[in-house]
CSV table of N, CA, C and O in Angstrom, one decimal:
chain,number,residue,atom,x,y,z
A,1,MET,N,77.4,116.1,115.6
A,1,MET,CA,77.6,114.7,115.9
A,1,MET,C,77.3,113.9,114.6
A,1,MET,O,76.2,114.1,114.0
A,2,SER,N,78.2,113.1,114.2
A,2,SER,CA,78.0,112.3,113.0
A,2,SER,C,76.9,111.2,113.2
A,2,SER,O,76.2,110.8,112.2
A,3,GLY,N,76.7,110.7,114.4
A,3,GLY,CA,75.7,109.7,114.7
A,3,GLY,C,74.3,110.2,114.3
A,3,GLY,O,73.5,109.4,113.8
A,4,ALA,N,74.0,111.4,114.7
A,4,ALA,CA,72.7,111.9,114.4
A,4,ALA,C,72.5,112.1,112.9
A,4,ALA,O,71.4,111.9,112.4
A,5,ASN,N,73.5,112.4,112.2
A,5,ASN,CA,73.4,112.6,110.8
A,5,ASN,C,73.1,111.3,110.1
A,5,ASN,O,72.4,111.3,109.1
A,6,VAL,N,73.6,110.2,110.6
A,6,VAL,CA,73.4,108.9,110.0
A,6,VAL,C,71.9,108.6,110.1
A,6,VAL,O,71.3,108.1,109.1
A,7,TRP,N,71.3,108.8,111.2
A,7,TRP,CA,69.9,108.6,111.4
A,7,TRP,C,69.0,109.5,110.5
A,7,TRP,O,68.0,109.0,110.0
A,8,THR,N,69.4,110.7,110.4
A,8,THR,CA,68.7,111.6,109.5
A,8,THR,C,68.7,111.1,108.1
A,8,THR,O,67.6,111.1,107.4
A,9,ARG,N,69.8,110.7,107.6
A,9,ARG,CA,69.9,110.2,106.2
A,9,ARG,C,69.1,108.9,106.1
A,9,ARG,O,68.4,108.7,105.1
A,10,SER,N,69.1,108.0,107.1
A,10,SER,CA,68.3,106.8,107.0
A,10,SER,C,66.8,107.1,107.0
A,10,SER,O,66.1,106.5,106.2
A,11,ARG,N,66.4,108.0,107.8
A,11,ARG,CA,65.0,108.4,107.8
A,11,ARG,C,64.6,108.9,106.4
A,11,ARG,O,63.5,108.6,105.9
A,12,GLU,N,65.4,109.8,105.8
A,12,GLU,CA,65.1,110.3,104.5
A,12,GLU,C,65.0,109.2,103.5
A,12,GLU,O,64.0,109.2,102.6
A,13,ARG,N,65.8,108.2,103.5
A,13,ARG,CA,65.7,107.1,102.6
A,13,ARG,C,64.5,106.3,102.8
A,13,ARG,O,63.8,105.8,101.9
A,14,MET,N,64.2,106.0,104.1
A,14,MET,CA,63.0,105.3,104.4
A,14,MET,C,61.7,105.9,104.0
A,14,MET,O,60.8,105.3,103.5
A,15,LYS,N,61.7,107.3,104.0
A,15,LYS,CA,60.5,108.0,103.6
A,15,LYS,C,60.3,107.8,102.1
A,15,LYS,O,59.1,108.0,101.6
A,16,ARG,N,61.3,107.5,101.3
A,16,ARG,CA,61.2,107.4,99.9
A,16,ARG,C,60.7,106.0,99.5
A,16,ARG,O,60.3,105.8,98.3
A,17,LEU,N,60.8,105.0,100.4
A,17,LEU,CA,60.4,103.6,100.0
A,17,LEU,C,59.0,103.5,99.4
A,17,LEU,O,58.9,102.8,98.4
A,18,PRO,N,58.0,104.1,100.0
A,18,PRO,CA,56.6,103.9,99.4
A,18,PRO,C,56.6,104.4,97.9
A,18,PRO,O,56.0,103.7,97.0
A,19,GLU,N,57.3,105.5,97.6
A,19,GLU,CA,57.4,106.0,96.3
A,19,GLU,C,58.1,105.0,95.3
A,19,GLU,O,57.7,104.8,94.2
A,20,LEU,N,59.2,104.4,95.8
A,20,LEU,CA,59.9,103.5,95.0
A,20,LEU,C,59.1,102.2,94.8
A,20,LEU,O,59.1,101.6,93.7
A,21,PHE,N,58.4,101.7,95.8
A,21,PHE,CA,57.6,100.5,95.7
A,21,PHE,C,56.5,100.8,94.6
A,21,PHE,O,56.1,99.9,93.9
A,22,ALA,N,55.9,102.0,94.6
A,22,ALA,CA,54.9,102.3,93.7
A,22,ALA,C,55.4,102.3,92.3
A,22,ALA,O,54.6,101.9,91.3
A,23,GLN,N,56.6,102.6,92.1
A,23,GLN,CA,57.2,102.5,90.7
A,23,GLN,C,57.5,101.1,90.3
A,23,GLN,O,57.8,100.8,89.1
A,24,CYS,N,57.4,100.1,91.2
A,24,CYS,CA,57.8,98.7,91.0
A,24,CYS,C,56.6,97.8,91.3
A,24,CYS,O,56.8,96.7,91.8
A,25,GLY,N,55.4,98.3,90.9
A,25,GLY,CA,54.2,97.5,91.2
A,25,GLY,C,54.2,96.1,90.7
A,25,GLY,O,53.9,95.2,91.5
A,26,PRO,N,54.5,95.8,89.4
A,26,PRO,CA,54.5,94.4,89.0
A,26,PRO,C,55.5,93.5,89.7
A,26,PRO,O,55.1,92.4,90.0
A,27,GLU,N,56.6,94.0,90.0
A,27,GLU,CA,57.6,93.2,90.7
A,27,GLU,C,57.2,93.0,92.1
A,27,GLU,O,57.4,91.9,92.6
A,28,ALA,N,56.7,94.0,92.8
A,28,ALA,CA,56.2,93.8,94.1
A,28,ALA,C,55.1,92.8,94.2
A,28,ALA,O,55.0,92.0,95.1
A,29,THR,N,54.2,92.9,93.2
A,29,THR,CA,53.1,92.0,93.2
A,29,THR,C,53.6,90.5,93.0
A,29,THR,O,53.1,89.6,93.7
A,30,ALA,N,54.5,90.3,92.1
A,30,ALA,CA,55.0,89.0,91.8
A,30,ALA,C,55.7,88.4,93.1
A,30,ALA,O,55.5,87.2,93.4
A,31,TYR,N,56.5,89.2,93.8
A,31,TYR,CA,57.1,88.8,95.0
A,31,TYR,C,56.1,88.4,96.0
A,31,TYR,O,56.2,87.4,96.7
A,32,GLY,N,55.1,89.3,96.2
A,32,GLY,CA,54.1,89.1,97.2
A,32,GLY,C,53.3,87.8,96.9
A,32,GLY,O,53.0,87.0,97.8
A,33,LYS,N,53.0,87.5,95.6
A,33,LYS,CA,52.3,86.3,95.3
A,33,LYS,C,53.1,85.1,95.5
A,33,LYS,O,52.6,84.1,96.0
A,34,CYS,N,54.4,85.2,95.3
A,34,CYS,CA,55.3,84.0,95.5
A,34,CYS,C,55.3,83.7,97.0
A,34,CYS,O,55.2,82.6,97.4
A,35,VAL,N,55.5,84.8,97.9
A,35,VAL,CA,55.5,84.6,99.3
A,35,VAL,C,54.2,84.0,99.8
A,35,VAL,O,54.2,83.0,100.6
A,36,THR,N,53.1,84.5,99.3
A,36,THR,CA,51.8,84.0,99.7
A,36,THR,C,51.6,82.6,99.3
A,36,THR,O,51.1,81.8,100.1
A,37,ALA,N,52.0,82.2,98.1
A,37,ALA,CA,51.8,80.9,97.6
A,37,ALA,C,52.7,79.9,98.4
A,37,ALA,O,52.3,78.8,98.7
A,38,THR,N,53.9,80.4,98.7
A,38,THR,CA,54.8,79.5,99.5
A,38,THR,C,54.3,79.2,100.9
A,38,THR,O,54.4,78.1,101.4
A,39,THR,N,53.7,80.2,101.5
A,39,THR,CA,53.2,80.0,102.9
A,39,THR,C,51.7,79.6,103.0
A,39,THR,O,51.2,79.4,104.1
A,40,ALA,N,51.1,79.4,101.9
A,40,ALA,CA,49.6,79.1,101.9
A,40,ALA,C,49.4,77.7,102.5
A,40,ALA,O,48.3,77.6,103.2
A,41,SER,N,50.3,76.8,102.4
A,41,SER,CA,50.0,75.5,102.9
A,41,SER,C,50.7,75.3,104.3
A,41,SER,O,51.1,74.2,104.7
A,42,LYS,N,50.8,76.4,105.0
A,42,LYS,CA,51.3,76.5,106.4
A,42,LYS,C,52.8,76.1,106.4
A,42,LYS,O,53.4,75.8,107.4
A,43,GLU,N,53.4,76.1,105.2
A,43,GLU,CA,54.9,75.9,105.1
A,43,GLU,C,55.6,77.1,105.5
A,43,GLU,O,55.1,78.2,105.2
A,44,GLU,N,56.7,77.0,106.2
A,44,GLU,CA,57.5,78.1,106.6
A,44,GLU,C,58.2,78.7,105.5
A,44,GLU,O,58.7,78.0,104.6
A,45,LEU,N,58.2,80.0,105.4
A,45,LEU,CA,59.0,80.7,104.4
A,45,LEU,C,60.5,80.5,104.6
A,45,LEU,O,61.0,80.7,105.7
A,46,ARG,N,61.2,80.0,103.6
A,46,ARG,CA,62.6,79.7,103.8
A,46,ARG,C,63.4,80.6,102.8
A,46,ARG,O,62.9,81.0,101.8
A,47,LYS,N,64.6,80.9,103.2
A,47,LYS,CA,65.5,81.7,102.3
A,47,LYS,C,65.6,81.1,100.9
A,47,LYS,O,65.7,79.9,100.8
A,48,ASP,N,65.6,82.0,100.0
A,48,ASP,CA,65.8,81.7,98.5
A,48,ASP,C,64.6,81.0,97.9
A,48,ASP,O,64.7,80.6,96.7
A,49,LEU,N,63.4,80.8,98.5
A,49,LEU,CA,62.3,80.2,97.8
A,49,LEU,C,61.7,81.2,96.8
A,49,LEU,O,61.3,80.7,95.7
A,50,CYS,N,61.8,82.4,97.0
A,50,CYS,CA,61.3,83.4,96.0
A,50,CYS,C,62.4,84.3,95.6
A,50,CYS,O,62.3,85.5,95.3
A,51,ILE,N,63.6,83.8,95.4
A,51,ILE,CA,64.8,84.6,95.1
A,51,ILE,C,64.7,85.3,93.8
A,51,ILE,O,65.1,86.5,93.7
A,52,ARG,N,64.1,84.6,92.8
A,52,ARG,CA,64.0,85.3,91.5
A,52,ARG,C,63.1,86.5,91.5
A,52,ARG,O,63.5,87.6,91.0
A,53,GLU,N,62.0,86.4,92.2
A,53,GLU,CA,61.1,87.5,92.3
A,53,GLU,C,61.7,88.6,93.2
A,53,GLU,O,61.5,89.8,92.9
A,54,PHE,N,62.4,88.2,94.3
A,54,PHE,CA,63.0,89.2,95.1
A,54,PHE,C,64.1,90.0,94.4
A,54,PHE,O,64.2,91.2,94.5
A,55,GLU,N,64.9,89.3,93.6
A,55,GLU,CA,66.0,90.0,92.9
A,55,GLU,C,65.4,90.9,91.8
A,55,GLU,O,65.9,92.0,91.6
A,56,ALA,N,64.3,90.6,91.2
A,56,ALA,CA,63.6,91.5,90.3
A,56,ALA,C,63.1,92.7,91.0
A,56,ALA,O,63.3,93.8,90.5
A,57,LEU,N,62.5,92.5,92.1
A,57,LEU,CA,62.1,93.7,92.9
A,57,LEU,C,63.2,94.5,93.4
A,57,LEU,O,63.2,95.8,93.3
A,58,LYS,N,64.3,93.9,93.9
A,58,LYS,CA,65.4,94.7,94.3
A,58,LYS,C,66.1,95.5,93.2
A,58,LYS,O,66.4,96.7,93.4
A,59,THR,N,66.2,94.9,92.0
A,59,THR,CA,66.7,95.6,90.9
A,59,THR,C,65.9,96.8,90.5
A,59,THR,O,66.4,97.8,90.2
A,60,CYS,N,64.6,96.6,90.5
A,60,CYS,CA,63.6,97.7,90.2
A,60,CYS,C,63.8,98.8,91.2
A,60,CYS,O,63.8,100.0,90.8
A,61,ILE,N,63.8,98.5,92.4
A,61,ILE,CA,63.8,99.5,93.5
A,61,ILE,C,65.2,100.3,93.3
A,61,ILE,O,65.2,101.5,93.4
A,62,LEU,N,66.3,99.6,93.1
A,62,LEU,CA,67.6,100.3,93.0
A,62,LEU,C,67.6,101.2,91.8
A,62,LEU,O,68.1,102.3,91.8
A,63,SER,N,67.0,100.7,90.7
A,63,SER,CA,66.9,101.5,89.5
A,63,SER,C,66.1,102.7,89.7
A,63,SER,O,66.4,103.8,89.2
A,64,ALA,N,64.9,102.5,90.3
A,64,ALA,CA,64.0,103.7,90.6
A,64,ALA,C,64.7,104.7,91.5
A,64,ALA,O,64.6,105.9,91.3
A,65,ALA,N,65.5,104.2,92.5
A,65,ALA,CA,66.2,105.1,93.4
A,65,ALA,C,67.2,105.9,92.7
A,65,ALA,O,67.4,107.1,93.0
A,66,LYS,N,67.9,105.3,91.8
A,66,LYS,CA,68.9,106.0,91.0
A,66,LYS,C,68.3,107.1,90.1
A,66,LYS,O,68.9,108.2,89.9
A,67,LYS,N,67.1,106.8,89.6
A,67,LYS,CA,66.5,107.8,88.8
A,67,LYS,C,66.0,109.0,89.6
A,67,LYS,O,65.8,110.1,89.1
A,68,THR,N,65.7,108.8,90.9
A,68,THR,CA,65.1,109.9,91.7
A,68,THR,C,66.1,110.5,92.7
A,68,THR,O,65.7,111.2,93.6
A,69,VAL,N,67.4,110.3,92.5
A,69,VAL,CA,68.4,110.8,93.4
A,69,VAL,C,68.3,112.3,93.3
A,69,VAL,O,68.2,113.0,92.3
A,70,LYS,N,68.3,113.0,94.5
A,70,LYS,CA,68.2,114.4,94.6
A,70,LYS,C,69.5,115.1,94.8
A,70,LYS,O,70.4,114.6,95.3
């Protein structure tokens, strides 16, 4: 069944996420600080408020994933 195979591949990718985040510590920290600062005044987090930090984190994770492809 191809459906089961999709879930297996997804689980394998999800298991790698902590490792990828560990390789992107500064970017993850910057994004987290932006989100925290944005919501500190009880303001709702809105799309694109931390886009620069998010894009940096996304680029780092994708780069780290490409380096660790098995």
